[in-house]
Coordinates of C-alpha atoms and ligand atoms in Angstrom, one line a residue:
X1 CA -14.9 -17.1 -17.5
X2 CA -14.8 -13.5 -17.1
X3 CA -12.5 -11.5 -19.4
X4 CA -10.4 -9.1 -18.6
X5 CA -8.9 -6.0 -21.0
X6 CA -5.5 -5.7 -20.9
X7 CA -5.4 -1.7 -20.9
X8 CA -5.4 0.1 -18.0
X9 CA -6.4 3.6 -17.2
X10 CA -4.0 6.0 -19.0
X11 CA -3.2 8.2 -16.2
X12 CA -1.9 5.2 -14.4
X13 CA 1.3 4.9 -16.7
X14 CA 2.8 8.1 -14.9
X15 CA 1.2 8.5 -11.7
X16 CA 3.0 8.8 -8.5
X17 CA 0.8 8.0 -5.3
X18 CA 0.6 9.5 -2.2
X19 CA -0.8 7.5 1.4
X20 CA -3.0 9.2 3.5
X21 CA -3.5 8.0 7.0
X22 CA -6.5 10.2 7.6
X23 CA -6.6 10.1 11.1
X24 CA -2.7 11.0 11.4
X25 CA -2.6 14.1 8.1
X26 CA -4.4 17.3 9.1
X27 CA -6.7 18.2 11.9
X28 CA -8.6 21.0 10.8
X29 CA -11.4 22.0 13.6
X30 CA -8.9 21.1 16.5
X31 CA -10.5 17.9 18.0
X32 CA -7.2 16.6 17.5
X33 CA -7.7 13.6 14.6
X34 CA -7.5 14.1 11.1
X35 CA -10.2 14.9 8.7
X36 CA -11.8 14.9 5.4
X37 CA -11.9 18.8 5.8
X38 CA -8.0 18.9 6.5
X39 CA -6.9 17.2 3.6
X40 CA -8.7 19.5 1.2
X41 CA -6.7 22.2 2.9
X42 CA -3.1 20.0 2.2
X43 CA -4.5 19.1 -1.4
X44 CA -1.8 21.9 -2.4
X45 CA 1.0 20.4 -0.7
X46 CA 0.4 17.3 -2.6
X47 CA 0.3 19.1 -5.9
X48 CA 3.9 20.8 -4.7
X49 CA 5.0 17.5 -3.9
X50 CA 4.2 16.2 -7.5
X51 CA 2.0 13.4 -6.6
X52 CA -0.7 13.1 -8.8
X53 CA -3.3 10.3 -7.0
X54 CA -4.2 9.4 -3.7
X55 CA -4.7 6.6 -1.3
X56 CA -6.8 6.9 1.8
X57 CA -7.4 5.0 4.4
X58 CA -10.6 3.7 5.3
X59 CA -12.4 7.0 6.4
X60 CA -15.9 4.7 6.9
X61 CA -18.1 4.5 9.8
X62 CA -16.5 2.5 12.5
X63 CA -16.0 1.4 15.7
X64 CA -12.4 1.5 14.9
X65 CA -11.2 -1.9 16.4
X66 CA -8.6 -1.8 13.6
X67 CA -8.0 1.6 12.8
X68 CA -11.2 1.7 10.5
X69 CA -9.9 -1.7 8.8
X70 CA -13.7 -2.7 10.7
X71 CA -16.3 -0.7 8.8
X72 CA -19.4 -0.6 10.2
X73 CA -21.4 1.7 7.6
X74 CA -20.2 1.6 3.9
X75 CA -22.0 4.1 2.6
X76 CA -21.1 7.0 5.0
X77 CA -18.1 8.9 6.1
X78 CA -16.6 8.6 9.7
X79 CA -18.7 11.4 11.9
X80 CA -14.4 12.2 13.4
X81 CA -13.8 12.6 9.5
X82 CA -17.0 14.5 8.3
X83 CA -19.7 13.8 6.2
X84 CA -20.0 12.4 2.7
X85 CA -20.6 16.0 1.0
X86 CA -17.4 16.5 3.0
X87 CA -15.6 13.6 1.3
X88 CA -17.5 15.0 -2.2
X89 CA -15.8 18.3 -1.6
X90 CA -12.6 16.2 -1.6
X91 CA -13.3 14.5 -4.7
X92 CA -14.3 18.1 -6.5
X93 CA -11.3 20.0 -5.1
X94 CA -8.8 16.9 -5.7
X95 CA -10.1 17.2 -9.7
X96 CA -9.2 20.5 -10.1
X97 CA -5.5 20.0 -9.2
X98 CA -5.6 17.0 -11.2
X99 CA -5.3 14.9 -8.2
X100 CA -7.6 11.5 -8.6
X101 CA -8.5 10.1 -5.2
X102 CA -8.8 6.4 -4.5
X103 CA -10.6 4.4 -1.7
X104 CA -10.2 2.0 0.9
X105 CA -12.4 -1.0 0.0
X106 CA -12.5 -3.5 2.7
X107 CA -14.9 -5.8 2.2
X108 CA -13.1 -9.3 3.3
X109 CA -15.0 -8.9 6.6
X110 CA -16.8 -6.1 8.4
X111 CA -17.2 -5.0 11.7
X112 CA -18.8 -7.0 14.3
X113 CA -20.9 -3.5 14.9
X114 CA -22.1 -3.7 10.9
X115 CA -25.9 -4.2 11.1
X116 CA -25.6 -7.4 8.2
X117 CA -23.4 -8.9 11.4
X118 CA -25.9 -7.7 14.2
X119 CA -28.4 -9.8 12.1
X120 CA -26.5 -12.4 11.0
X121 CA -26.0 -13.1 14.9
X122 CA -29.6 -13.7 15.5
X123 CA -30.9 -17.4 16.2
X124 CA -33.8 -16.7 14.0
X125 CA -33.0 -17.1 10.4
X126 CA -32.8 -13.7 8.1
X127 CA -31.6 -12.8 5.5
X128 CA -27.9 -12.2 6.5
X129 CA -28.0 -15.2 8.2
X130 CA -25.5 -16.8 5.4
X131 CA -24.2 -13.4 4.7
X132 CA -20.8 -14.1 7.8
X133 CA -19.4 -17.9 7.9
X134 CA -20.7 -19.7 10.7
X135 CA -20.5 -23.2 11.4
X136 CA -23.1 -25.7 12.6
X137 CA -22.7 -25.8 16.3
X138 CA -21.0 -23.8 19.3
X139 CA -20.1 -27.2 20.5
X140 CA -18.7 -28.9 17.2
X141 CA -15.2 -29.0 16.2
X142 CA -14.6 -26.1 13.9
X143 CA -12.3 -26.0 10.8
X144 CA -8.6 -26.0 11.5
X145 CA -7.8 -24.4 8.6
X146 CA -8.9 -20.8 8.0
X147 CA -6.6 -19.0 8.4
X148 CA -7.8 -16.1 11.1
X149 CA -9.8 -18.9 13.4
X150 CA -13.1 -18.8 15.1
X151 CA -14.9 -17.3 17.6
X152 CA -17.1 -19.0 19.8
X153 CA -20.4 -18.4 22.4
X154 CA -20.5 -14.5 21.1
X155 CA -24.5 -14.6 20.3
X156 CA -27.3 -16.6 20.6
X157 CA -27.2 -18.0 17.6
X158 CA -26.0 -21.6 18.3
X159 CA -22.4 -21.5 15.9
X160 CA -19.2 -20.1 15.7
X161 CA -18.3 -17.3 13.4
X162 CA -14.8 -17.2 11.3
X163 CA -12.7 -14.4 11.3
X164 CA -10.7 -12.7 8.9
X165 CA -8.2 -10.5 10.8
X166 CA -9.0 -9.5 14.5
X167 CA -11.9 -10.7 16.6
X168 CA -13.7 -8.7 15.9
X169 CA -13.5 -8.6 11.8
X170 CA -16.1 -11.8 11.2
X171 CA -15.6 -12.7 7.5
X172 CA -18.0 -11.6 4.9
X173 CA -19.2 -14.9 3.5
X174 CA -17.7 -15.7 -0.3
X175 CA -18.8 -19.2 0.0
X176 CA -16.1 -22.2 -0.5
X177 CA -14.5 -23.5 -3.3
X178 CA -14.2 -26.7 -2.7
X179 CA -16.7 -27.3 0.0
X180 CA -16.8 -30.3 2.2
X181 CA -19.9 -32.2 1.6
X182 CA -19.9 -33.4 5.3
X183 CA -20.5 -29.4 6.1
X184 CA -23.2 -28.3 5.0
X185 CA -22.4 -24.5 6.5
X186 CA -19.7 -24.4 3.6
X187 CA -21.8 -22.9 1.1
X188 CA -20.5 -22.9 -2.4
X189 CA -19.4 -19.8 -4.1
X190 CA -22.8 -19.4 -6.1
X191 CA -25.3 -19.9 -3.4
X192 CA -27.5 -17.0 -3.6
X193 CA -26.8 -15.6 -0.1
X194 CA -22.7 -15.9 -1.6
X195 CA -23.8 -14.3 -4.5
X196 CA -25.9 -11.5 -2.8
X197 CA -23.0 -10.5 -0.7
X198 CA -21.0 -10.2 -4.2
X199 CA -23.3 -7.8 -5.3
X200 CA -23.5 -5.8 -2.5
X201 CA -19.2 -4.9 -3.0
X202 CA -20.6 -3.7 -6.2
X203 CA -23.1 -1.9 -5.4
X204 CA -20.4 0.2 -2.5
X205 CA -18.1 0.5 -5.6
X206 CA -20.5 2.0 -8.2
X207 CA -21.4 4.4 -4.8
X208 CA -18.6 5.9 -4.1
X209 CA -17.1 6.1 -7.9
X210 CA -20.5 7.6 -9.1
X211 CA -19.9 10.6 -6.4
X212 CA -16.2 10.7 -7.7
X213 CA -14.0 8.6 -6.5
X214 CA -10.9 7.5 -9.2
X215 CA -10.8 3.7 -8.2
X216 CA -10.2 1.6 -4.8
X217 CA -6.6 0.1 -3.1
X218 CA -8.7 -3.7 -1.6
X219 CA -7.6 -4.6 1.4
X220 CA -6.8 -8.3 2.0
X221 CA -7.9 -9.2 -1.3
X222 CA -7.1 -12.6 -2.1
X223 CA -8.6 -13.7 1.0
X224 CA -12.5 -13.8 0.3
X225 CA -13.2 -17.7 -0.2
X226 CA -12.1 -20.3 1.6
X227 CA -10.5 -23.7 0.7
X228 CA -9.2 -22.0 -2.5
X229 CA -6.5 -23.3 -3.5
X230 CA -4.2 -21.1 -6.0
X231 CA -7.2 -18.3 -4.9
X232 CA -8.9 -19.6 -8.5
X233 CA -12.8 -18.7 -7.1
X234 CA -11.7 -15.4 -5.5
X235 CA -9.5 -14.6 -8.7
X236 CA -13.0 -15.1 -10.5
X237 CA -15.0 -12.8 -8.2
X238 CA -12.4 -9.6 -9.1
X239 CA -12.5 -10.6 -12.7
X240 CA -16.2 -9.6 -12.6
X241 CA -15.5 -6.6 -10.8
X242 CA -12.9 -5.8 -13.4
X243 CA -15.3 -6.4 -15.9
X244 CA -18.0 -3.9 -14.3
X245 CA -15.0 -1.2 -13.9
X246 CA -14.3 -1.9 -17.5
X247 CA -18.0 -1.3 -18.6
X248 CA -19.2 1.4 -16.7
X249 CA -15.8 3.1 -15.1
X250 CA -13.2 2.9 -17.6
X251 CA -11.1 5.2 -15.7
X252 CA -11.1 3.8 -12.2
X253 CA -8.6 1.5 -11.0
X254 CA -8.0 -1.2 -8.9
X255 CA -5.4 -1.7 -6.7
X256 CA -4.5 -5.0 -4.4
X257 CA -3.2 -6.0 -1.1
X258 CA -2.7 -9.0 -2.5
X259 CA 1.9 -9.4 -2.6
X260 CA 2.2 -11.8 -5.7
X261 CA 1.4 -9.5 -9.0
X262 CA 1.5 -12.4 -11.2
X263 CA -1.8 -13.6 -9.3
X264 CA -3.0 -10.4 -8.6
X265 CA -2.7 -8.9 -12.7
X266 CA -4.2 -11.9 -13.9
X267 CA -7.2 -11.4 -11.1
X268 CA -8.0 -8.3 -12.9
X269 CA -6.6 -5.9 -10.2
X270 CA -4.4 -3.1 -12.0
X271 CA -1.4 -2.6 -9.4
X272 CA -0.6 -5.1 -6.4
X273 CA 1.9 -3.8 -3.7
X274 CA 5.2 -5.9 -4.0
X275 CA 5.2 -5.8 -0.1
X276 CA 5.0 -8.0 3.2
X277 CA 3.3 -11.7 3.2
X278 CA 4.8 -13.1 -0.1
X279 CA 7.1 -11.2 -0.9
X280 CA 8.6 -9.3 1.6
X281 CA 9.9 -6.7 -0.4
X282 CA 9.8 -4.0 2.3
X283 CA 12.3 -6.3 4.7
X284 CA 14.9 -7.2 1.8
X285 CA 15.2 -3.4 0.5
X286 CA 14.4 -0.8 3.1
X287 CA 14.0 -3.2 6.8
X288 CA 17.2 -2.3 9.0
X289 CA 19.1 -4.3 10.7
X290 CA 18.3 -2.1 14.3
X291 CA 14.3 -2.8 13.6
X292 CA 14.2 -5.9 12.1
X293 CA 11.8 -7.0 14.9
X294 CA 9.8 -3.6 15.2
X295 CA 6.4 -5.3 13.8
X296 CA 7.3 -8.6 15.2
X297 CA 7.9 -10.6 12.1
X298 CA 10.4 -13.2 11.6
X299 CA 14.1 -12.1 11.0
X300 CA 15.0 -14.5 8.5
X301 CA 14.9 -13.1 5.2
X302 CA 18.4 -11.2 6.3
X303 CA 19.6 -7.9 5.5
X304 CA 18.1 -4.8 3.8
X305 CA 19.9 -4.3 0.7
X306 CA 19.6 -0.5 1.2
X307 CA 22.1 -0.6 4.4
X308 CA 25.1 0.8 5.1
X309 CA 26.5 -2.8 6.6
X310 CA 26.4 -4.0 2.7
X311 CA 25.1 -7.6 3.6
X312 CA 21.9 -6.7 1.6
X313 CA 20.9 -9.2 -1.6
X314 CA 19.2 -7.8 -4.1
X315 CA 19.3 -10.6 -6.5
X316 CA 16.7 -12.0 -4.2
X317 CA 14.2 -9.6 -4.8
X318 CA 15.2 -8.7 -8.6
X319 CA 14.4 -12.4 -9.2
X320 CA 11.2 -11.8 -8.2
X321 CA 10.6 -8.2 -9.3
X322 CA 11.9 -9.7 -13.1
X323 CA 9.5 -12.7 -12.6
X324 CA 6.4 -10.8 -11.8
X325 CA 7.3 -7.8 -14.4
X326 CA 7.3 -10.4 -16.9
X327 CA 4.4 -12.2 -15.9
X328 CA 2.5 -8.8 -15.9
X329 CA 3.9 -6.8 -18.9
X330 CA 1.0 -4.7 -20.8
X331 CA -1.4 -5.9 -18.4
X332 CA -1.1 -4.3 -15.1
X333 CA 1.6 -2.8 -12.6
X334 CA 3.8 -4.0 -9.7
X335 CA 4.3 -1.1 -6.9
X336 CA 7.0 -0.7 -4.7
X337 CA 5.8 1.6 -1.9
X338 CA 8.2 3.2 0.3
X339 CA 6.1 1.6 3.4
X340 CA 2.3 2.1 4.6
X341 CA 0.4 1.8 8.0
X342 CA 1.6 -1.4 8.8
X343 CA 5.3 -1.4 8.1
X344 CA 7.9 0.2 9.9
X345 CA 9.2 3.6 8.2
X346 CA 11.9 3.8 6.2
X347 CA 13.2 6.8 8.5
X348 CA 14.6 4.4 10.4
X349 CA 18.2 4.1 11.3
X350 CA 18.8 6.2 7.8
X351 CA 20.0 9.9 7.6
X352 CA 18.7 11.9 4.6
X353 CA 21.2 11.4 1.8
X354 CA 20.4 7.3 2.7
X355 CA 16.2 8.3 2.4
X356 CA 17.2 10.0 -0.9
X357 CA 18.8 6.8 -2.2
X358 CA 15.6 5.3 -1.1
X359 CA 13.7 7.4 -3.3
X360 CA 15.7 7.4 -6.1
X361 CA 15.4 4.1 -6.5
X362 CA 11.8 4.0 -5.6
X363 CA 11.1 6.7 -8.6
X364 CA 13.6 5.1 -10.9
X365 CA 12.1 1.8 -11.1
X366 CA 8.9 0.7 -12.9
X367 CA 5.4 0.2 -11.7
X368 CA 3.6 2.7 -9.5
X369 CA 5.2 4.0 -6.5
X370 CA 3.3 4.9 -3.5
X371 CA 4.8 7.8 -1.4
X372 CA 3.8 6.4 2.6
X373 CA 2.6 10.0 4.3
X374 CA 5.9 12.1 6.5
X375 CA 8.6 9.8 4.5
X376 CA 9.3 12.4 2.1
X377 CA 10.7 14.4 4.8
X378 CA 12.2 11.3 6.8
X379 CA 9.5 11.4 9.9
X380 CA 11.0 8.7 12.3
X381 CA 9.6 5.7 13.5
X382 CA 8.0 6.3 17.2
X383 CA 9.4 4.1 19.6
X384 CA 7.7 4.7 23.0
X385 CA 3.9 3.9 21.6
X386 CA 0.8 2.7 23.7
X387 CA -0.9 0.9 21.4
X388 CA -4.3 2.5 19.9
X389 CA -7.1 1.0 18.2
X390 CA -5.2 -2.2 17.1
X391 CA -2.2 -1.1 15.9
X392 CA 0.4 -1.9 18.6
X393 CA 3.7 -2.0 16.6
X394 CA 1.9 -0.2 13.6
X395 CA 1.3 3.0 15.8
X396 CA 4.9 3.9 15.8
X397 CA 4.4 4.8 12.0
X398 CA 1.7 6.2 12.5
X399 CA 2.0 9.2 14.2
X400 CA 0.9 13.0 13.4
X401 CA 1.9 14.3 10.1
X402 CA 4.6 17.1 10.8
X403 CA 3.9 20.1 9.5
X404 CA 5.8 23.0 11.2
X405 CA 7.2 23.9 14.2
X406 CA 4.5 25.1 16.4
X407 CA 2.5 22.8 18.7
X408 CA 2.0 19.2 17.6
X409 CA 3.9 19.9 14.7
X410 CA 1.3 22.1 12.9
X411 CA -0.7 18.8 12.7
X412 CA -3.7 20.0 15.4
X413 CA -4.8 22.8 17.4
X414 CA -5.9 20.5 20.0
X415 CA -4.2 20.0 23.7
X416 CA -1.4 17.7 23.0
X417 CA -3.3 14.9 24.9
X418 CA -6.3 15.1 22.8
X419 CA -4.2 14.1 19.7
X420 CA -5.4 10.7 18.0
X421 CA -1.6 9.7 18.8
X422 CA 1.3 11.6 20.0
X423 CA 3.8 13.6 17.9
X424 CA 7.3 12.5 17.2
X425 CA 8.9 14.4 20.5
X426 CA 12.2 14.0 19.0
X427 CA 13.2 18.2 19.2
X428 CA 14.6 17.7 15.5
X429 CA 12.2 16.2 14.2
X430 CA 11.5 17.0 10.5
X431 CA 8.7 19.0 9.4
X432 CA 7.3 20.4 6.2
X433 CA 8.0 23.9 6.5
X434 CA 11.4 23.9 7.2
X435 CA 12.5 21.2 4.6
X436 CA 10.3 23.2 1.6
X437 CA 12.4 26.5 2.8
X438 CA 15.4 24.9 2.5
X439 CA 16.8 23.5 -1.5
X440 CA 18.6 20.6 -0.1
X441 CA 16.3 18.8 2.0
X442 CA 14.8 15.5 1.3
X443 CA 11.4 16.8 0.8
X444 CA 13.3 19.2 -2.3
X445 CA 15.1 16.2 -3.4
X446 CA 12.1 14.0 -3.6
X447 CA 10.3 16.4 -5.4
X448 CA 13.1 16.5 -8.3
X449 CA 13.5 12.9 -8.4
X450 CA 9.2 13.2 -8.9
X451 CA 9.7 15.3 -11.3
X452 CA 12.3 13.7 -13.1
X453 CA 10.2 10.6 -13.6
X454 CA 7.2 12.6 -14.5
X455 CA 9.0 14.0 -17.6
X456 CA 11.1 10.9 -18.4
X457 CA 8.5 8.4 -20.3
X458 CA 11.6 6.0 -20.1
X459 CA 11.1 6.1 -15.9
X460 CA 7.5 6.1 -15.5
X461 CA 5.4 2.7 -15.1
X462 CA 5.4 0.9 -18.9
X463 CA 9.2 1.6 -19.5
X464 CA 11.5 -1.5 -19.9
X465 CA 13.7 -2.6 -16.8
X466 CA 17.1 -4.4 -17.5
X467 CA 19.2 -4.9 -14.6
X468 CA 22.7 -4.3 -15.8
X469 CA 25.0 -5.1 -12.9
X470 CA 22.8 -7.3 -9.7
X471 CA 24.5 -10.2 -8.1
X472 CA 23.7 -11.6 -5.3
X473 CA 25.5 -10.6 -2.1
X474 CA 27.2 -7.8 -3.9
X475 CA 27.1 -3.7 -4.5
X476 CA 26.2 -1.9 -6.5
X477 CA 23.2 -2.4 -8.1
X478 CA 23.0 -0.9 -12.0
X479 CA 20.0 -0.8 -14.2
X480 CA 18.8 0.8 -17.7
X481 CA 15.1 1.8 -18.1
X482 CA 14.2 2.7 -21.1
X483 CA 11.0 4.1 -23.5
X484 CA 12.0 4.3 -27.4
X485 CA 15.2 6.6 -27.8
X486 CA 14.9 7.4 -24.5
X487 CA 17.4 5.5 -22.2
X488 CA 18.3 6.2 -18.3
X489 CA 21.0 4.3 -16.4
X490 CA 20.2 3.9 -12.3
X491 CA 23.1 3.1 -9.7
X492 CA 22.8 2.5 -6.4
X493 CA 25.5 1.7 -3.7
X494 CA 24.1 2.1 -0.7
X495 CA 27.2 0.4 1.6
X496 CA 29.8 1.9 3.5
X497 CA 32.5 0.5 1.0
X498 CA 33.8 1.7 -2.1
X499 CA 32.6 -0.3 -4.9
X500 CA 33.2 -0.7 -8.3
X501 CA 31.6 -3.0 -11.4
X502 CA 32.3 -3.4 -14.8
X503 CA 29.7 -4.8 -17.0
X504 CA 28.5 -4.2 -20.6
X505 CA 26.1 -1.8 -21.7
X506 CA 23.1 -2.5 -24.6
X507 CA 23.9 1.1 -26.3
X508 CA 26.5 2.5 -27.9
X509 CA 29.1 5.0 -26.9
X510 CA 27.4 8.0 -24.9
X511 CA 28.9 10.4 -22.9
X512 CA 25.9 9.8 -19.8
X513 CA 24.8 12.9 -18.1
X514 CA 23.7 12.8 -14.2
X515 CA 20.5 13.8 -13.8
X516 CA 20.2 13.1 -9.6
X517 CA 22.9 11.9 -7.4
X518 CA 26.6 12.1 -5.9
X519 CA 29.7 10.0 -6.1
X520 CA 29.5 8.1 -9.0
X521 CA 31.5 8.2 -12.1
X522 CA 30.2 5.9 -15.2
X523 CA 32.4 5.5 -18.0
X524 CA 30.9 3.9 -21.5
X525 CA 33.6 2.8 -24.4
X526 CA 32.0 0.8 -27.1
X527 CA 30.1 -1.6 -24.7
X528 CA 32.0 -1.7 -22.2
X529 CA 31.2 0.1 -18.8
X530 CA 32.7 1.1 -15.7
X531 CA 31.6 2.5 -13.0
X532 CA 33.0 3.8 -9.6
X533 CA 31.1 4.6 -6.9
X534 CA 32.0 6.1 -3.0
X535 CA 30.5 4.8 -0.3
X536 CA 26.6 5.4 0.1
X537 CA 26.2 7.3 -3.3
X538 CA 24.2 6.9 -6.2
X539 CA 23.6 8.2 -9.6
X540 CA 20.6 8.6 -12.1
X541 CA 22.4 9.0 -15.5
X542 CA 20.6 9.7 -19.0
X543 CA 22.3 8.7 -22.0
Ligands
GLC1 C1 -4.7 -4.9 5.9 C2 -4.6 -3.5 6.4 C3 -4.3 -3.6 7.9 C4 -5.5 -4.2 8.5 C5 -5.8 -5.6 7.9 C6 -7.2 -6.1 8.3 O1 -3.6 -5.7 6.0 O2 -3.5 -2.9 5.7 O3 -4.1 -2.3 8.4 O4 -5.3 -4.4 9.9 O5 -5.8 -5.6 6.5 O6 -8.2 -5.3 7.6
CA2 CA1 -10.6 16.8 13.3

């Protein structure tokens, strides 16, 4: 079994991400989609936000079926991007600000235009013929239970293919774990043709990280093989990887879309998103009421705890945050993004001081946060989308980064119809300009809270959590974090009622000193505390 080191990249312990949607960030030769060449020229904005690392998309060749989530060439940049010295510039000029730029690696399936698949189609047999999961006949029953399903009569080749997302996203063959003897298409995980598909990911990683790039967020990464129950073989598989990063790229990190850390930790990944599938995090803390429905998912995990209507329970998702912090101490990090390119946005239904609550908590708890593009300034949800290259309910958060308040919001030069989606129409609609002139705005309060965690060790990702005052159905929520000495106290009442909680403190009498916040008065005697809070207010207190 493959062994994994518990350490993880220094930097990671106090980094604060940032998503780029490159498509959606900056448009710099006026075609109207975002490019490679556009970020470099935003690079500073993302130093004056204080984030220190980077997230992009897929910017890959690609017929763009799913938003670039179907690569068709892994080794070269999207022509609407740039080019790969292009994408090398970025990984140059990122350095020098001390900015480290990670990847999109989506290697669960590729695009049904990726040459492996154009082969893999053929009747003849080749050497991708294994590379995609086909079955044994167009005209025999296929196998209920993969997940995405099948598709069937596409080629000549007599078989069905299986998918991994969309149609057309065939899966990239990781063999079976447990295959059915009675199938001889289910090939197990160390037939050669499995095993050369392995070593292709490796051969993209060692790529793109030997011209610079800091590490890789994979998408859909627990779903590689099939009938694996627990995800043991696929576990295995990112061990290795692990163990190559470990050897040859000590500094490059691995980040999951996986949604249980506990699995994803001991897989070998360094962070995994606390978000969507399992775990939901994104619907019990930021998902309102108003939009529970906006991506068409179910409505019954209940209320977002970060809601004015109070109905919100957070013991729900501290349980799980506590069980998965536990499970994952000194080895890797949980991550509580503020939402991506699939979620809603948490500008929805919230005015500012309710997104600064948001963030406060975000930067306040441990792990790594990721900063989703336009939420540090509140961009809005757009409602009135037509759905573009597969994201339906995704486009609405989506939409041009807002910059200024010229034409498309500063994001293009382009006629407004040219743009790879519309601008937020809304005539208030927040933009960077007008929120960096002004020392209250939520992009000014963002950046303090930032910076606050930056110079607090006790805030960043390694210091202790203990959740002071957190029952379920009930406001506030109060927490310690701590490093050493070094001791913060976080309290967040995001209801429309007055609350107030009494509960004991680990430490001594203090006299605590806000740091961030409004409304909130904590009192410490001996052990005891009390604290009052007005209705949607919180406080970041040191002690
Ligand atoms: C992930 C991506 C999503 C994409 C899907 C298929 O969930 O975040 O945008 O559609 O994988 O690749
Ligand atoms: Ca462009």
């Amino acid at each position: 079994m493959a062994h994994i080191k518990s350490n993880c990249p220094k930097w990671l312990s106090t980094a604060v991400f940032y998503q780029i949607y490159p498509q959606s960030f900056y448009d710099s030769n006026s075609d109207g989609i975002g490019d490679i060449p556009g970020i470099i020229e935003k690079l500073d904005y993302i130093k004056f936000l204080g984030c220190d690392a980077i997230w992009l998309n897929p910017c890959f060749e690609s017929p763009f079926g799913d938003a670039g989530y179907d690569v068709s060439d892994y080794y070269r940049v999207a022509k609407r991007y740039g080019t790969n010295a292009d994408l090398k510039r970025l990984f140059r000029e990122a350095d020098k600000r001390n900015i480290k730029i990670c990847l999109d690696l989506v290697v669960a399936h590729t695009s049904i235009e990726h040459p492996w698949f154009k082969q893999s189609c053929k009747a003849e047999k080749n050497k991708y013929s294994n590379w995609y999961i086909w079955n044994d006949g167009t005209y025999k029953p296929v196998d209920k239970d993969l997940r995405f399903g099948w598709i069937r009569g596409y080629c000549n080749r007599d078989a069905n293919f299986a998918l991994n997302y969309y149609w057309c996203q065939p899966a990239l063959n990781y063999g079976f774990a447990q295959p059915d003897s009675k199938k001889p298409w289910q090939l197990r995980v160390d037939h050669p043709d499995v095993k050369a598909v392995r070593k292709e990911v490796m051969n993209i990683m060692s790529f793109w990280l030997d011209m610079g790039a800091s590490g890789f967020r994979v998408d859909m990464a627990r779903s590689l093989v099939k009938h694996d129950p627990g995800y043991k073989a696929t576990s295995q598989f990112w061990r290795q990887v692990r163990q190559m990063l470990d050897k040859d790229y000590p500094n490059a990190v691995l980040i999951s879309e996986w949604s249980c850390p506990t699995q994803a930790i001991s897989a070998g990944f360094h962070v995994d998103f606390m978000i969507q599938i399992n775990e939901k995090v994104y619907n019990y803390l930021f998902r309102m009421e108003k939009h529970r429905d906006v991506l068409g998912e179910s409505t019954d995990e209940g209320y977002s705890f970060f809601d004015k209507q109070g109905k919100g329970d957070i013991q729900k998702f501290l349980d799980r945050c506590t069980e998965h912090l536990r499970n994952t101490k000194g080895k890797g990090y949980i991550s509580i993004p503020t939402g991506n390119h699939d979620t809603g946005r948490i500008g929805i239904g919230r005015n500012q001081k309710e997104l600064e609550m948001v963030f406060a908590f975000i930067m306040t708890m441990p792990g790594v946060p990721f900063i989703y593009y336009g939420d540090e300034i509140g961009m809005r949800y757009v409602r009135n989308w037509v759905s573009k290259e597969g994201g339906y309910a995704r486009n609405g958060s989506r939409t041009p980064m807002q910059w200024n308040d010229s034409k498309n919001a500063g994001f293009s030069k382009a006629p407004a119809l040219k743009l790879y989606l519309p601008a937020d129409s809304a005539k208030n609609r927040p933009n960077v300009e007008k929120q960096t002139a002004n020392q209250n705005s939520l992009l000014n309060r963002v950046r303090q809270l930032i910076r606050l965690r930056k110079n607090s060790p006790a805030l960043c990702a390694d210091g202790s959590f203990t959740a002071l005052y957190a029952k379920s159905k009930k406001y506030p929520l109060v927490y310690m974090r701590s490093d050493g000495n070094q001791r913060y106290i976080a309290a967040f009442n995001p209801s429309k009622y007055k609350v107030r909680a009494d509960f004991t403190s680990p430490v001594g009498k203090t006299i605590p000193e806000l740091k961030a916040g409004w409304g909130t008065d904590l009192k410490i005697q001996g052990r005891k505390c009390k604290i009052d809070m007005n209705a949607v207010s919180y406080g970041i207190f040191k002690l």
